[in-house]
Short mmCIF file of C-alpha atoms in Angstrom, two decimals:
data_model
loop_
_atom_site.label_atom_id
_atom_site.label_comp_id
_atom_site.label_asym_id
_atom_site.label_seq_id
_atom_site.Cartn_x
_atom_site.Cartn_y
_atom_site.Cartn_z
CA MET A 5 160.79 114.00 9.80
CA MET A 6 159.03 111.65 7.37
CA PHE A 7 159.05 112.12 3.62
CA LEU A 8 156.02 110.74 1.86
CA PRO A 9 155.18 110.48 -1.81
CA THR A 10 151.58 111.56 -2.32
CA LEU A 11 150.74 109.74 -5.50
CA ALA A 12 149.82 106.30 -4.20
CA LEU A 13 148.30 107.33 -0.93
CA LEU A 14 146.10 110.06 -2.30
CA THR A 15 144.14 107.42 -4.14
CA ILE A 16 142.44 106.83 -0.84
CA LEU A 17 140.50 110.04 -1.29
CA GLN A 18 137.07 109.26 -2.66
CA ASP A 19 134.15 111.39 -3.75
CA GLY A 20 130.48 110.67 -4.04
CA VAL A 21 128.65 107.44 -3.68
CA ALA A 22 131.36 105.02 -4.69
CA LYS A 23 132.37 103.93 -1.24
CA GLU A 24 128.90 102.95 -0.19
CA SER A 25 128.90 100.35 -2.91
CA GLY A 26 132.33 98.95 -2.17
CA ASN A 27 132.97 96.24 -4.71
CA ASP A 28 136.61 95.52 -4.29
CA ALA A 29 136.71 92.41 -2.18
CA ASN A 30 135.10 89.15 -1.21
CA SER A 31 131.82 89.67 0.63
CA ALA A 32 131.73 86.26 2.36
CA PRO A 33 133.68 87.28 5.50
CA THR A 34 131.40 90.29 6.09
CA LYS A 35 128.31 88.16 5.60
CA ALA A 36 129.63 85.56 8.04
CA ALA A 37 130.61 88.19 10.62
CA ILE A 38 127.21 89.90 10.49
CA ALA A 39 125.47 86.54 10.87
CA ALA A 40 127.70 85.80 13.86
CA THR A 41 126.64 89.03 15.58
CA GLY A 42 123.17 87.51 15.94
CA LEU A 43 121.58 90.75 14.77
CA SER A 44 118.59 90.26 12.52
CA ASN A 45 119.54 91.59 9.11
CA GLU A 46 118.66 91.52 5.45
CA LEU A 47 120.32 92.55 2.24
CA SER A 48 119.22 96.04 1.17
CA ALA A 49 117.16 96.46 -1.99
CA SER A 50 120.27 97.44 -3.92
CA GLY A 51 122.15 94.44 -2.60
CA LEU A 52 125.02 96.68 -1.63
CA SER A 53 124.52 96.66 2.12
CA TYR A 54 123.18 94.61 4.99
CA LYS A 55 120.31 96.40 6.68
CA ILE A 56 119.72 96.12 10.42
CA ASP A 57 116.61 97.65 12.00
CA PHE A 58 116.59 98.83 15.62
CA THR A 59 113.60 99.85 17.67
CA HIS A 60 113.90 102.59 20.30
CA PRO A 61 111.52 103.92 22.97
CA GLU A 62 108.33 105.54 21.69
CA SER A 63 108.41 103.08 18.77
CA ARG A 64 111.11 105.05 17.05
CA LYS A 65 113.16 103.18 14.46
CA GLN A 66 116.71 103.45 13.26
CA THR A 67 118.24 101.48 10.40
CA VAL A 68 121.95 100.77 10.26
CA TYR A 69 123.62 99.67 7.03
CA VAL A 70 126.82 97.68 6.72
CA THR A 71 128.45 97.64 3.29
CA ALA A 72 128.31 94.10 1.94
CA LYS A 73 131.75 94.12 0.34
CA PRO A 74 134.72 95.74 2.00
CA SER A 75 136.63 98.39 0.12
CA ALA A 76 140.27 97.72 -0.59
CA THR A 77 142.29 100.77 0.31
CA ILE A 78 146.05 100.42 0.26
CA LYS A 79 148.57 97.83 1.29
CA GLY A 80 145.93 95.18 1.86
CA LEU A 81 143.76 97.20 4.23
CA LEU A 82 140.07 96.30 3.84
CA THR A 83 137.40 98.50 5.38
CA THR A 84 133.68 98.06 5.78
CA PHE A 85 131.52 101.12 6.32
CA ILE A 86 128.70 101.19 8.85
CA TYR A 87 126.26 104.07 8.55
CA THR A 88 122.82 105.41 9.32
CA THR A 89 120.73 108.34 8.09
CA VAL A 90 119.81 111.09 10.56
CA TRP A 91 118.28 113.77 8.33
CA VAL A 92 116.60 113.75 4.90
CA SER A 93 115.28 116.51 2.64
CA LYS A 94 114.71 117.46 -0.96
CA GLU A 95 116.51 120.69 -0.10
CA ALA A 96 120.19 120.93 0.71
CA PRO A 97 120.91 121.29 4.44
CA THR A 98 121.20 124.89 5.61
CA SER A 99 124.47 126.31 6.94
CA GLU A 100 122.99 126.43 10.43
CA LEU A 101 122.08 122.77 10.31
CA LEU A 102 125.50 121.80 8.97
CA LEU A 103 127.23 123.74 11.74
CA LYS A 104 125.04 122.10 14.35
CA VAL A 105 125.75 118.58 13.14
CA LEU A 106 129.23 118.63 11.68
CA THR A 107 130.83 120.20 14.75
CA GLN A 108 129.73 117.27 16.90
CA THR A 109 132.59 114.98 17.86
CA LYS A 110 131.81 111.36 18.60
CA LYS A 111 134.01 108.67 20.10
CA ILE A 112 134.25 106.95 16.76
CA GLY A 113 133.04 107.89 13.28
CA GLN A 114 131.75 111.16 11.90
CA PHE A 115 128.79 112.88 10.28
CA TYR A 116 128.76 113.60 6.56
CA VAL A 117 126.46 114.84 3.80
CA PHE A 118 125.14 112.59 1.08
CA LYS A 119 123.09 113.37 -2.02
CA ASP A 120 121.56 110.33 -3.66
CA SER A 121 120.82 109.63 -7.30
CA LYS A 122 117.29 111.05 -6.89
CA ASP A 123 118.70 114.37 -5.62
CA VAL A 124 117.58 113.69 -2.08
CA TRP A 125 119.91 115.19 0.52
CA CYS A 126 120.83 113.24 3.65
CA ILE A 127 122.98 113.74 6.68
CA ARG A 128 124.45 110.46 7.81
CA PHE A 129 126.63 109.20 10.58
CA GLY A 130 129.12 106.47 9.81
CA ALA A 131 132.17 104.67 11.05
CA ASN A 132 134.78 102.46 9.45
CA PHE A 133 135.34 98.90 10.52
CA ASN A 134 138.67 97.25 9.75
CA ALA A 135 137.61 94.08 7.92
CA THR A 136 141.10 92.98 6.91
CA GLU A 137 141.29 90.12 9.38
CA LEU A 138 137.73 88.82 8.99
CA LYS A 139 137.60 85.13 8.14
CA GLU A 140 135.31 83.21 5.78
CA SER A 141 133.55 81.88 8.87
CA SER A 142 133.06 83.59 12.23
CA THR A 143 131.58 82.78 15.61
CA SER A 144 129.84 85.05 18.08
CA THR A 145 132.84 84.92 20.41
CA ASP A 146 135.36 86.19 17.88
CA PRO A 147 136.71 89.52 19.11
CA LEU A 148 136.29 91.01 15.63
CA VAL A 149 132.61 90.01 15.61
CA THR A 150 132.14 91.62 19.00
CA ASN A 151 133.86 94.72 17.71
CA LEU A 152 131.67 94.78 14.60
CA LYS A 153 128.52 94.38 16.69
CA ASP A 154 129.57 97.17 19.03
CA THR A 155 130.35 99.46 16.12
CA ILE A 156 126.87 98.76 14.74
CA TYR A 157 125.37 99.51 18.18
CA PHE A 158 127.32 102.74 18.40
CA VAL A 159 126.22 103.94 14.97
CA ASN A 160 122.64 103.05 15.88
CA GLN A 161 122.84 104.94 19.17
CA VAL A 162 124.39 108.08 17.71
CA GLY A 163 122.02 107.92 14.77
CA GLU A 164 118.92 107.75 16.93
CA GLU A 165 120.13 110.53 19.23
CA ALA A 166 120.90 112.79 16.27
CA ASP A 167 117.61 111.91 14.58
CA LYS A 168 115.70 112.87 17.70
CA GLU A 169 117.64 116.10 18.10
CA LEU A 170 117.30 117.15 14.47
CA ASN A 171 113.82 115.89 13.64
CA GLY A 172 111.90 115.74 16.90
CA ASN A 173 108.75 113.69 16.50
CA GLN A 174 109.47 112.99 12.87
CA ASP A 175 111.36 109.70 12.95
CA ILE A 176 114.03 109.29 10.29
CA LYS A 177 115.13 105.69 9.87
CA MET B 6 160.49 124.72 18.25
CA THR B 7 162.46 121.69 19.43
CA TRP B 8 161.98 118.31 17.83
CA ILE B 9 163.01 115.26 19.75
CA LEU B 10 163.77 111.86 18.38
CA LEU B 11 161.34 109.16 19.19
CA PRO B 12 163.44 107.14 21.64
CA LEU B 13 163.42 110.14 23.97
CA ALA B 14 159.70 110.61 23.46
CA VAL B 15 159.13 107.00 24.38
CA THR B 16 161.02 107.49 27.60
CA LEU B 17 158.86 110.48 28.41
CA THR B 18 155.62 108.70 27.63
CA GLY B 19 156.45 105.43 29.27
CA SER B 20 154.27 106.07 32.29
CA ILE B 21 151.26 106.98 30.14
CA ASP B 22 150.97 104.00 27.85
CA ASP B 23 154.01 101.79 27.52
CA LYS B 24 152.51 99.54 24.87
CA PHE B 25 151.36 102.30 22.57
CA ALA B 26 154.63 104.20 23.02
CA GLU B 27 156.48 101.05 22.06
CA THR B 28 154.29 100.65 18.97
CA LEU B 29 154.91 104.28 18.05
CA LYS B 30 158.63 103.67 18.42
CA GLU B 31 158.43 100.73 16.02
CA THR B 32 156.92 102.93 13.32
CA LYS B 33 160.18 104.95 13.34
CA VAL B 34 158.27 108.22 13.07
CA ILE B 35 159.68 111.26 14.82
CA THR B 36 157.37 112.25 17.61
CA LYS B 37 157.07 115.17 19.95
CA GLU B 38 155.08 114.74 23.12
CA LEU B 39 152.51 117.34 24.09
CA PRO B 40 150.41 117.18 27.26
CA LYS B 41 147.39 115.67 25.52
CA PHE B 42 148.80 114.51 22.19
CA TYR B 43 151.62 112.85 20.34
CA GLU B 44 152.65 115.17 17.51
CA ILE B 45 154.17 113.80 14.32
CA ARG B 46 155.57 115.88 11.47
CA PHE B 47 155.66 114.77 7.87
CA THR B 48 157.06 116.19 4.68
CA VAL B 49 154.97 115.26 1.68
CA ASP B 50 156.69 115.17 -1.72
CA LYS B 51 159.80 116.62 -0.06
CA LYS B 52 158.34 120.11 0.25
CA ARG B 53 154.86 120.31 1.76
CA LYS B 54 154.69 119.91 5.53
CA GLN B 55 151.93 118.23 7.50
CA THR B 56 151.50 117.65 11.20
CA ALA B 57 149.48 114.76 12.56
CA TYR B 58 148.33 114.31 16.15
CA ILE B 59 147.35 111.27 18.14
CA ARG B 60 145.14 112.02 21.10
CA LYS B 61 146.44 110.32 24.25
CA GLU B 62 142.96 109.92 25.70
CA VAL B 63 141.38 106.57 24.91
CA PHE B 64 137.72 106.58 23.85
CA GLU B 65 135.80 103.56 25.01
CA TYR B 66 132.44 102.09 24.04
CA ARG B 67 131.74 98.46 24.98
CA SER B 68 134.61 96.45 23.38
CA ILE B 69 135.81 99.41 21.34
CA GLN B 70 138.90 101.23 22.59
CA VAL B 71 140.35 103.78 20.20
CA ARG B 72 142.49 106.87 20.07
CA GLU B 73 141.76 109.61 17.60
CA ALA B 74 144.50 110.46 15.11
CA PHE B 75 144.01 113.56 13.02
CA SER B 76 145.49 116.38 11.03
CA ILE B 77 144.15 119.84 10.24
CA CYS B 78 143.23 120.63 6.64
CA TYR B 79 141.52 124.02 7.20
CA ASP B 80 142.68 126.46 9.86
CA ASN B 81 141.50 130.06 9.55
CA LYS B 82 139.98 132.91 11.55
CA LEU B 83 137.32 133.07 8.86
CA ALA B 84 134.69 130.36 8.88
CA PRO B 85 134.77 128.13 5.82
CA SER B 86 132.16 129.22 3.31
CA PRO B 87 128.86 127.31 3.22
CA GLU B 88 129.86 126.06 -0.23
CA LEU B 89 133.15 124.73 1.07
CA ILE B 90 131.49 123.02 4.01
CA LEU B 91 128.90 121.37 1.79
CA ALA B 92 131.51 120.21 -0.72
CA ALA B 93 133.99 119.07 1.90
CA PHE B 94 131.53 117.01 3.89
CA GLN B 95 130.20 115.25 0.82
CA LYS B 96 133.64 113.76 0.32
CA ARG B 97 133.93 110.14 1.24
CA PHE B 98 137.03 108.34 2.31
CA SER B 99 137.93 104.69 2.39
CA VAL B 100 139.05 105.26 5.95
CA GLY B 101 138.36 108.21 8.22
CA GLY B 102 136.41 111.40 7.73
CA LEU B 103 136.09 115.09 8.51
CA VAL B 104 135.06 117.04 11.60
CA LEU B 105 134.34 120.79 11.68
CA GLU B 106 135.61 122.76 14.67
CA LYS B 107 134.28 126.14 15.75
CA PRO B 108 136.54 128.63 17.58
CA SER B 109 136.63 127.82 21.27
CA ASP B 110 138.49 128.61 24.48
CA GLU B 111 141.21 126.20 23.38
CA GLN B 112 141.74 127.46 19.83
CA ALA B 113 140.85 130.70 18.06
CA ASN B 114 140.30 129.49 14.51
CA TRP B 115 137.76 127.60 12.50
CA ARG B 116 139.18 124.23 11.61
CA ILE B 117 138.39 121.15 9.60
CA ARG B 118 140.25 118.06 10.69
CA PHE B 119 140.64 114.72 8.96
CA LYS B 120 140.46 111.97 11.56
CA LEU B 121 140.92 108.25 11.91
CA ASP B 122 140.15 106.00 14.85
CA LEU B 123 143.14 103.92 15.95
CA PRO B 124 142.48 100.77 17.99
CA ILE B 125 144.59 100.84 21.13
CA ASP B 126 146.20 97.52 20.18
CA ILE B 127 147.07 98.66 16.66
CA SER B 128 150.19 97.08 15.17
CA ALA B 129 153.17 99.23 14.23
CA LYS B 130 152.62 98.36 10.57
CA ASP B 131 149.00 99.51 10.62
CA LEU B 132 149.82 102.58 12.67
CA ARG B 133 152.47 103.66 10.21
CA LEU B 134 150.09 103.04 7.32
CA LYS B 135 147.34 105.09 8.92
CA LEU B 136 149.69 107.93 9.81
CA ASP B 137 150.80 108.00 6.18
CA VAL B 138 147.15 108.06 5.11
CA ILE B 139 146.43 110.98 7.43
CA ALA B 140 149.43 112.96 6.22
CA THR B 141 148.85 112.54 2.52
CA THR B 142 145.05 112.78 2.59
CA THR B 143 145.13 115.91 4.72
CA ASP B 144 147.80 117.45 2.54
CA GLY B 145 145.59 116.95 -0.51
CA LEU B 146 142.56 118.38 1.28
CA GLU B 147 144.54 121.33 2.57
CA ALA B 148 145.69 122.20 -0.93
CA GLU B 149 142.10 121.98 -2.14
CA PHE B 150 140.56 123.96 0.71
CA ASN B 151 143.22 126.66 0.74
CA ALA B 152 143.83 127.20 -2.98
CA GLY B 153 147.10 125.29 -3.03
CA LYS B 154 148.69 126.92 -0.02
CA ASP B 155 150.46 124.75 2.50
CA GLY B 156 148.93 125.90 5.77
CA ASP B 157 151.43 123.89 7.77
CA ASP B 158 154.46 125.45 6.14
CA LYS B 159 155.35 128.17 8.59
#
């Protein structure tokens, strides 16, 4: 049986918006890795994330964000968060909606609720990417770059499917 | 309940995934093998107990190959209140996140689990770190969601 002190490790628990603006580490490796994926991207208006737009059938759009700077967790572990929005409202999501979305299990990542600084409620889907081993420069053949690209694709795919299911003809990016 | 030391568990799991079993052995955690999971018990702060699970099934998507590791932080016949669900799922974590489970044929309770995705080629060092994260994070969530009670302490 393992005995663990909680004090240090519980610092990993985070509330609110902080982790979408990770500011704990060098952003150059993430920037290089995203460039190496070959995916067209731009820095978001806030400068906190790289924004990647995808187009789906019926001209539907989905935007995936990759946090620009990885978050330092513990013992040198750096994580980048990749996420997309699947539902937006000025009203908090109903219990029925939460049950419908939050009970869905995906191969990687999970859904969560987010309320922004303008009191707009969102449901998002996101997944962590282990950025610890990313280098200052990357090439498209680096396994980590492939893994990053595939994680972005997965978040995009789940996001679009959930958007369609939850919003029908209304397309949430 | 019988707990077996890891070397025996590794012997039992050898045919399923030798490499992962070897990695698990290197972490020096005590593991019990279940049909679909590896089960790992922790004691947090020498008194609170927490059980983590690693799903044997590998999830694949393109180059991604991961196993889910998780622990339960809410386990009750009563559904969590809407307020609890809204508060819980606004929490953000540096790694991992929450999934809500409805009662099903396989389990009778409502559950919230804290999960991480483990790459199949994870190193022993990272695996141990992530298991520690699961145990301590879930223990904190469990205390919060259950008014301080240790749901794992039978």
